[in-house]
Amino acid sequence: VSTEQTERGLEEVVRLLGHFTPEVEPSRDDPGLFWVNATGLEGLFDSLDKWARLIQDALREKDLAASVVVGFSRFLTSAVAKARCGVTILADRTLEEAAARRVPLDRLSLHPPTREILKKLGVRTLGAFADLPPEGIAKRFGKEVKLLHRLARGEMHESFRPIELEEPPRKRLILDYAEKDIARLIFLIARNLDPLLEELAGRSQALCEVE
């Protein structure tokens, strides 16, 4: 898969997720991983479980398999998402931590040599990794593993950095009557289409279909 195809696919997922939340952050280091803000959305979707399943269904319609995890910590929820399929709701932080501790280390972004050394030490899960004493981690494995270790222990938290979602150009026309004449409807649509085309051109975009 080319880099261009990957980028187009990621942009498509971001746009799709934008239908379910105003705040989306694609991972800069792990393509295919996204964080979204679910705060305050229960009133719109009845429950976070329903919200998560609607996201999964929307991605499935695009022939994309997804693991959707609702929790509290960026790092722990992403770890659980890499180890599970389907929808997982972590109702409290205790459940989140317990689920994350069971995640196999081979699901995380560790260099294979580091992972092999940890396996020889009997460290095969995120929980066992978090339980390692912090002294000597950086000296033996380097700064990246030390950062991962601090995240696993809950000693540091990454801030949420959503990207600015570009709203599609819109033009709304409310008629005072029930229009049934196709020719008049096409005339009204065409008249209101011109300013939208100008806005698209200003974004270096183009219209590809009218439905």
mmCIF file of N, CA, C and O in Angstrom, residues 103-156:
data_model
loop_
_atom_site.group_PDB
_atom_site.id
_atom_site.type_symbol
_atom_site.label_atom_id
_atom_site.label_comp_id
_atom_site.label_asym_id
_atom_site.label_seq_id
_atom_site.Cartn_x
_atom_site.Cartn_y
_atom_site.Cartn_z
ATOM 1 N N VAL A 103 -2.609 -6.994 28.516
ATOM 2 C CA VAL A 103 -2.234 -6.846 27.105
ATOM 3 C C VAL A 103 -0.835 -7.433 26.878
ATOM 4 O O VAL A 103 0.120 -7.067 27.571
ATOM 5 N N PRO A 104 -0.681 -8.341 25.889
ATOM 6 C CA PRO A 104 0.655 -8.893 25.587
ATOM 7 C C PRO A 104 1.599 -7.801 25.082
ATOM 8 O O PRO A 104 1.192 -6.900 24.342
ATOM 9 N N LEU A 105 2.854 -7.908 25.460
ATOM 10 C CA LEU A 105 3.823 -6.886 25.058
ATOM 11 C C LEU A 105 4.015 -6.838 23.550
ATOM 12 O O LEU A 105 4.364 -5.790 23.003
ATOM 13 N N ASP A 106 3.768 -7.966 22.863
ATOM 14 C CA ASP A 106 3.995 -7.945 21.412
ATOM 15 C C ASP A 106 2.957 -7.114 20.671
ATOM 16 O O ASP A 106 3.061 -6.931 19.458
ATOM 17 N N ARG A 107 1.933 -6.608 21.381
ATOM 18 C CA ARG A 107 0.956 -5.716 20.751
ATOM 19 C C ARG A 107 1.398 -4.252 20.814
ATOM 20 O O ARG A 107 0.753 -3.394 20.231
ATOM 21 N N LEU A 108 2.460 -3.985 21.541
ATOM 22 C CA LEU A 108 2.913 -2.606 21.706
ATOM 23 C C LEU A 108 4.085 -2.308 20.769
ATOM 24 O O LEU A 108 4.710 -3.210 20.218
ATOM 25 N N SER A 109 4.370 -1.025 20.618
ATOM 26 C CA SER A 109 5.420 -0.585 19.696
ATOM 27 C C SER A 109 6.787 -0.673 20.357
ATOM 28 O O SER A 109 7.448 0.328 20.620
ATOM 29 N N LEU A 110 7.216 -1.905 20.596
ATOM 30 C CA LEU A 110 8.547 -2.143 21.145
ATOM 31 C C LEU A 110 9.434 -2.749 20.063
ATOM 32 O O LEU A 110 8.983 -3.579 19.276
ATOM 33 N N HIS A 111 10.697 -2.347 20.042
ATOM 34 C CA HIS A 111 11.621 -2.946 19.093
ATOM 35 C C HIS A 111 11.799 -4.425 19.420
ATOM 36 O O HIS A 111 11.914 -4.801 20.597
ATOM 37 N N PRO A 112 11.811 -5.293 18.404
ATOM 38 C CA PRO A 112 11.922 -6.738 18.644
ATOM 39 C C PRO A 112 13.072 -7.146 19.581
ATOM 40 O O PRO A 112 12.861 -7.995 20.462
ATOM 41 N N PRO A 113 14.274 -6.570 19.439
ATOM 42 C CA PRO A 113 15.335 -6.968 20.381
ATOM 43 C C PRO A 113 14.980 -6.668 21.837
ATOM 44 O O PRO A 113 15.262 -7.476 22.731
ATOM 45 N N THR A 114 14.351 -5.511 22.063
ATOM 46 C CA THR A 114 13.928 -5.158 23.424
ATOM 47 C C THR A 114 12.887 -6.137 23.928
ATOM 48 O O THR A 114 12.934 -6.595 25.078
ATOM 49 N N ARG A 115 11.942 -6.474 23.061
ATOM 50 C CA ARG A 115 10.886 -7.414 23.442
ATOM 51 C C ARG A 115 11.470 -8.786 23.785
ATOM 52 O O ARG A 115 11.034 -9.439 24.726
ATOM 53 N N GLU A 116 12.488 -9.225 23.025
ATOM 54 C CA GLU A 116 13.096 -10.529 23.286
ATOM 55 C C GLU A 116 13.827 -10.538 24.624
ATOM 56 O O GLU A 116 13.787 -11.530 25.358
ATOM 57 N N ILE A 117 14.499 -9.439 24.938
ATOM 58 C CA ILE A 117 15.190 -9.347 26.233
ATOM 59 C C ILE A 117 14.174 -9.423 27.373
ATOM 60 O O ILE A 117 14.379 -10.131 28.362
ATOM 61 N N LEU A 118 13.066 -8.699 27.220
ATOM 62 C CA LEU A 118 12.038 -8.711 28.260
ATOM 63 C C LEU A 118 11.414 -10.097 28.410
ATOM 64 O O LEU A 118 11.106 -10.540 29.521
ATOM 65 N N LYS A 119 11.235 -10.803 27.287
ATOM 66 C CA LYS A 119 10.690 -12.166 27.365
ATOM 67 C C LYS A 119 11.625 -13.079 28.146
ATOM 68 O O LYS A 119 11.177 -13.931 28.926
ATOM 69 N N LYS A 120 12.926 -12.914 27.940
ATOM 70 C CA LYS A 120 13.890 -13.724 28.681
ATOM 71 C C LYS A 120 13.839 -13.448 30.173
ATOM 72 O O LYS A 120 14.181 -14.307 30.995
ATOM 73 N N LEU A 121 13.388 -12.233 30.496
ATOM 74 C CA LEU A 121 13.218 -11.873 31.911
ATOM 75 C C LEU A 121 11.855 -12.310 32.445
ATOM 76 O O LEU A 121 11.527 -12.046 33.608
ATOM 77 N N GLY A 122 11.051 -12.946 31.594
ATOM 78 C CA GLY A 122 9.716 -13.389 32.010
ATOM 79 C C GLY A 122 8.671 -12.297 31.934
ATOM 80 O O GLY A 122 7.578 -12.446 32.477
ATOM 81 N N VAL A 123 8.996 -11.196 31.227
ATOM 82 C CA VAL A 123 8.068 -10.061 31.113
ATOM 83 C C VAL A 123 7.344 -10.182 29.782
ATOM 84 O O VAL A 123 7.924 -9.919 28.726
ATOM 85 N N ARG A 124 6.083 -10.582 29.832
ATOM 86 C CA ARG A 124 5.331 -10.833 28.602
ATOM 87 C C ARG A 124 4.061 -9.986 28.481
ATOM 88 O O ARG A 124 3.425 -10.008 27.439
ATOM 89 N N THR A 125 3.674 -9.293 29.536
ATOM 90 C CA THR A 125 2.466 -8.474 29.506
ATOM 91 C C THR A 125 2.790 -7.046 29.915
ATOM 92 O O THR A 125 3.847 -6.770 30.510
ATOM 93 N N LEU A 126 1.864 -6.155 29.617
ATOM 94 C CA LEU A 126 2.049 -4.750 29.990
ATOM 95 C C LEU A 126 2.114 -4.598 31.504
ATOM 96 O O LEU A 126 2.873 -3.774 32.017
ATOM 97 N N GLY A 127 1.329 -5.404 32.221
ATOM 98 C CA GLY A 127 1.351 -5.332 33.678
ATOM 99 C C GLY A 127 2.700 -5.722 34.249
ATOM 100 O O GLY A 127 3.227 -5.048 35.147
ATOM 101 N N ALA A 128 3.286 -6.814 33.716
ATOM 102 C CA ALA A 128 4.603 -7.245 34.190
ATOM 103 C C ALA A 128 5.658 -6.207 33.845
ATOM 104 O O ALA A 128 6.589 -5.961 34.621
ATOM 105 N N PHE A 129 5.501 -5.571 32.689
ATOM 106 C CA PHE A 129 6.432 -4.511 32.294
ATOM 107 C C PHE A 129 6.326 -3.316 33.228
ATOM 108 O O PHE A 129 7.328 -2.748 33.663
ATOM 109 N N ALA A 130 5.080 -2.927 33.567
ATOM 110 C CA ALA A 130 4.875 -1.791 34.469
ATOM 111 C C ALA A 130 5.438 -2.067 35.858
ATOM 112 O O ALA A 130 5.854 -1.134 36.557
ATOM 113 N N ASP A 131 5.459 -3.341 36.264
ATOM 114 C CA ASP A 131 5.938 -3.696 37.598
ATOM 115 C C ASP A 131 7.457 -3.704 37.713
ATOM 116 O O ASP A 131 8.002 -3.804 38.826
ATOM 117 N N LEU A 132 8.159 -3.621 36.591
ATOM 118 C CA LEU A 132 9.620 -3.565 36.652
ATOM 119 C C LEU A 132 10.059 -2.306 37.393
ATOM 120 O O LEU A 132 9.465 -1.242 37.221
ATOM 121 N N PRO A 133 11.095 -2.395 38.202
ATOM 122 C CA PRO A 133 11.580 -1.189 38.897
ATOM 123 C C PRO A 133 12.098 -0.171 37.897
ATOM 124 O O PRO A 133 12.799 -0.540 36.931
ATOM 125 N N PRO A 134 11.730 1.095 38.059
ATOM 126 C CA PRO A 134 12.132 2.117 37.080
ATOM 127 C C PRO A 134 13.629 2.355 37.008
ATOM 128 O O PRO A 134 14.146 2.771 35.975
ATOM 129 N N GLU A 135 14.328 2.072 38.113
ATOM 130 C CA GLU A 135 15.774 2.259 38.102
ATOM 131 C C GLU A 135 16.419 1.324 37.080
ATOM 132 O O GLU A 135 16.217 0.117 37.100
ATOM 133 N N GLY A 136 17.162 1.864 36.192
ATOM 134 C CA GLY A 136 17.884 1.051 35.224
ATOM 135 C C GLY A 136 17.173 0.852 33.902
ATOM 136 O O GLY A 136 17.775 0.341 32.955
ATOM 137 N N ILE A 137 15.863 1.219 33.822
ATOM 138 C CA ILE A 137 15.134 1.036 32.564
ATOM 139 C C ILE A 137 15.775 1.857 31.440
ATOM 140 O O ILE A 137 16.059 1.341 30.352
ATOM 141 N N ALA A 138 15.991 3.132 31.696
ATOM 142 C CA ALA A 138 16.592 3.996 30.668
ATOM 143 C C ALA A 138 18.016 3.565 30.353
ATOM 144 O O ALA A 138 18.434 3.565 29.184
ATOM 145 N N LYS A 139 18.756 3.183 31.386
ATOM 146 C CA LYS A 139 20.152 2.795 31.186
ATOM 147 C C LYS A 139 20.256 1.537 30.338
ATOM 148 O O LYS A 139 21.139 1.414 29.485
ATOM 149 N N ARG A 140 19.321 0.591 30.543
ATOM 150 C CA ARG A 140 19.403 -0.681 29.849
ATOM 151 C C ARG A 140 18.695 -0.662 28.490
ATOM 152 O O ARG A 140 19.157 -1.296 27.540
ATOM 153 N N PHE A 141 17.575 0.097 28.414
ATOM 154 C CA PHE A 141 16.764 0.024 27.200
ATOM 155 C C PHE A 141 16.654 1.339 26.432
ATOM 156 O O PHE A 141 16.147 1.353 25.304
ATOM 157 N N GLY A 142 17.028 2.458 27.027
ATOM 158 C CA GLY A 142 16.956 3.725 26.316
ATOM 159 C C GLY A 142 15.748 4.568 26.708
ATOM 160 O O GLY A 142 14.860 4.143 27.438
ATOM 161 N N LYS A 143 15.714 5.797 26.160
ATOM 162 C CA LYS A 143 14.705 6.778 26.547
ATOM 163 C C LYS A 143 13.302 6.381 26.099
ATOM 164 O O LYS A 143 12.324 6.628 26.804
ATOM 165 N N GLU A 144 13.175 5.794 24.897
ATOM 166 C CA GLU A 144 11.843 5.447 24.402
ATOM 167 C C GLU A 144 11.165 4.413 25.287
ATOM 168 O O GLU A 144 9.966 4.512 25.576
ATOM 169 N N VAL A 145 11.914 3.419 25.717
ATOM 170 C CA VAL A 145 11.339 2.385 26.588
ATOM 171 C C VAL A 145 11.043 2.974 27.967
ATOM 172 O O VAL A 145 10.045 2.615 28.602
ATOM 173 N N LYS A 146 11.883 3.889 28.423
ATOM 174 C CA LYS A 146 11.622 4.546 29.700
ATOM 175 C C LYS A 146 10.312 5.331 29.643
ATOM 176 O O LYS A 146 9.511 5.309 30.588
ATOM 177 N N LEU A 147 10.071 6.027 28.524
ATOM 178 C CA LEU A 147 8.824 6.772 28.348
ATOM 179 C C LEU A 147 7.627 5.814 28.370
ATOM 180 O O LEU A 147 6.615 6.077 29.032
ATOM 181 N N LEU A 148 7.737 4.705 27.660
ATOM 182 C CA LEU A 148 6.675 3.704 27.636
ATOM 183 C C LEU A 148 6.429 3.155 29.045
ATOM 184 O O LEU A 148 5.281 2.937 29.446
ATOM 185 N N HIS A 149 7.500 2.948 29.789
ATOM 186 C CA HIS A 149 7.390 2.428 31.148
ATOM 187 C C HIS A 149 6.667 3.415 32.059
ATOM 188 O O HIS A 149 5.814 3.035 32.873
ATOM 189 N N ARG A 150 6.967 4.692 31.922
ATOM 190 C CA ARG A 150 6.299 5.711 32.734
ATOM 191 C C ARG A 150 4.808 5.801 32.393
ATOM 192 O O ARG A 150 3.973 5.969 33.272
ATOM 193 N N LEU A 151 4.492 5.676 31.092
ATOM 194 C CA LEU A 151 3.088 5.686 30.691
ATOM 195 C C LEU A 151 2.367 4.469 31.268
ATOM 196 O O LEU A 151 1.234 4.576 31.745
ATOM 197 N N ALA A 152 3.014 3.318 31.214
ATOM 198 C CA ALA A 152 2.407 2.090 31.733
ATOM 199 C C ALA A 152 2.174 2.163 33.238
ATOM 200 O O ALA A 152 1.201 1.596 33.757
ATOM 201 N N ARG A 153 3.042 2.857 33.943
ATOM 202 C CA ARG A 153 2.912 2.994 35.396
ATOM 203 C C ARG A 153 1.977 4.134 35.803
ATOM 204 O O ARG A 153 1.708 4.342 36.980
ATOM 205 N N GLY A 154 1.500 4.898 34.819
ATOM 206 C CA GLY A 154 0.614 6.012 35.130
ATOM 207 C C GLY A 154 1.333 7.206 35.708
ATOM 208 O O GLY A 154 0.715 8.055 36.364
ATOM 209 N N GLU A 155 2.643 7.304 35.462
ATOM 210 C CA GLU A 155 3.433 8.395 36.022
ATOM 211 C C GLU A 155 3.403 9.644 35.144
ATOM 212 O O GLU A 155 3.848 10.709 35.575
ATOM 213 N N MET A 156 2.903 9.507 33.935
ATOM 214 C CA MET A 156 2.775 10.672 33.067
ATOM 215 C C MET A 156 1.590 10.450 32.138
ATOM 216 O O MET A 156 1.182 9.317 31.882
#
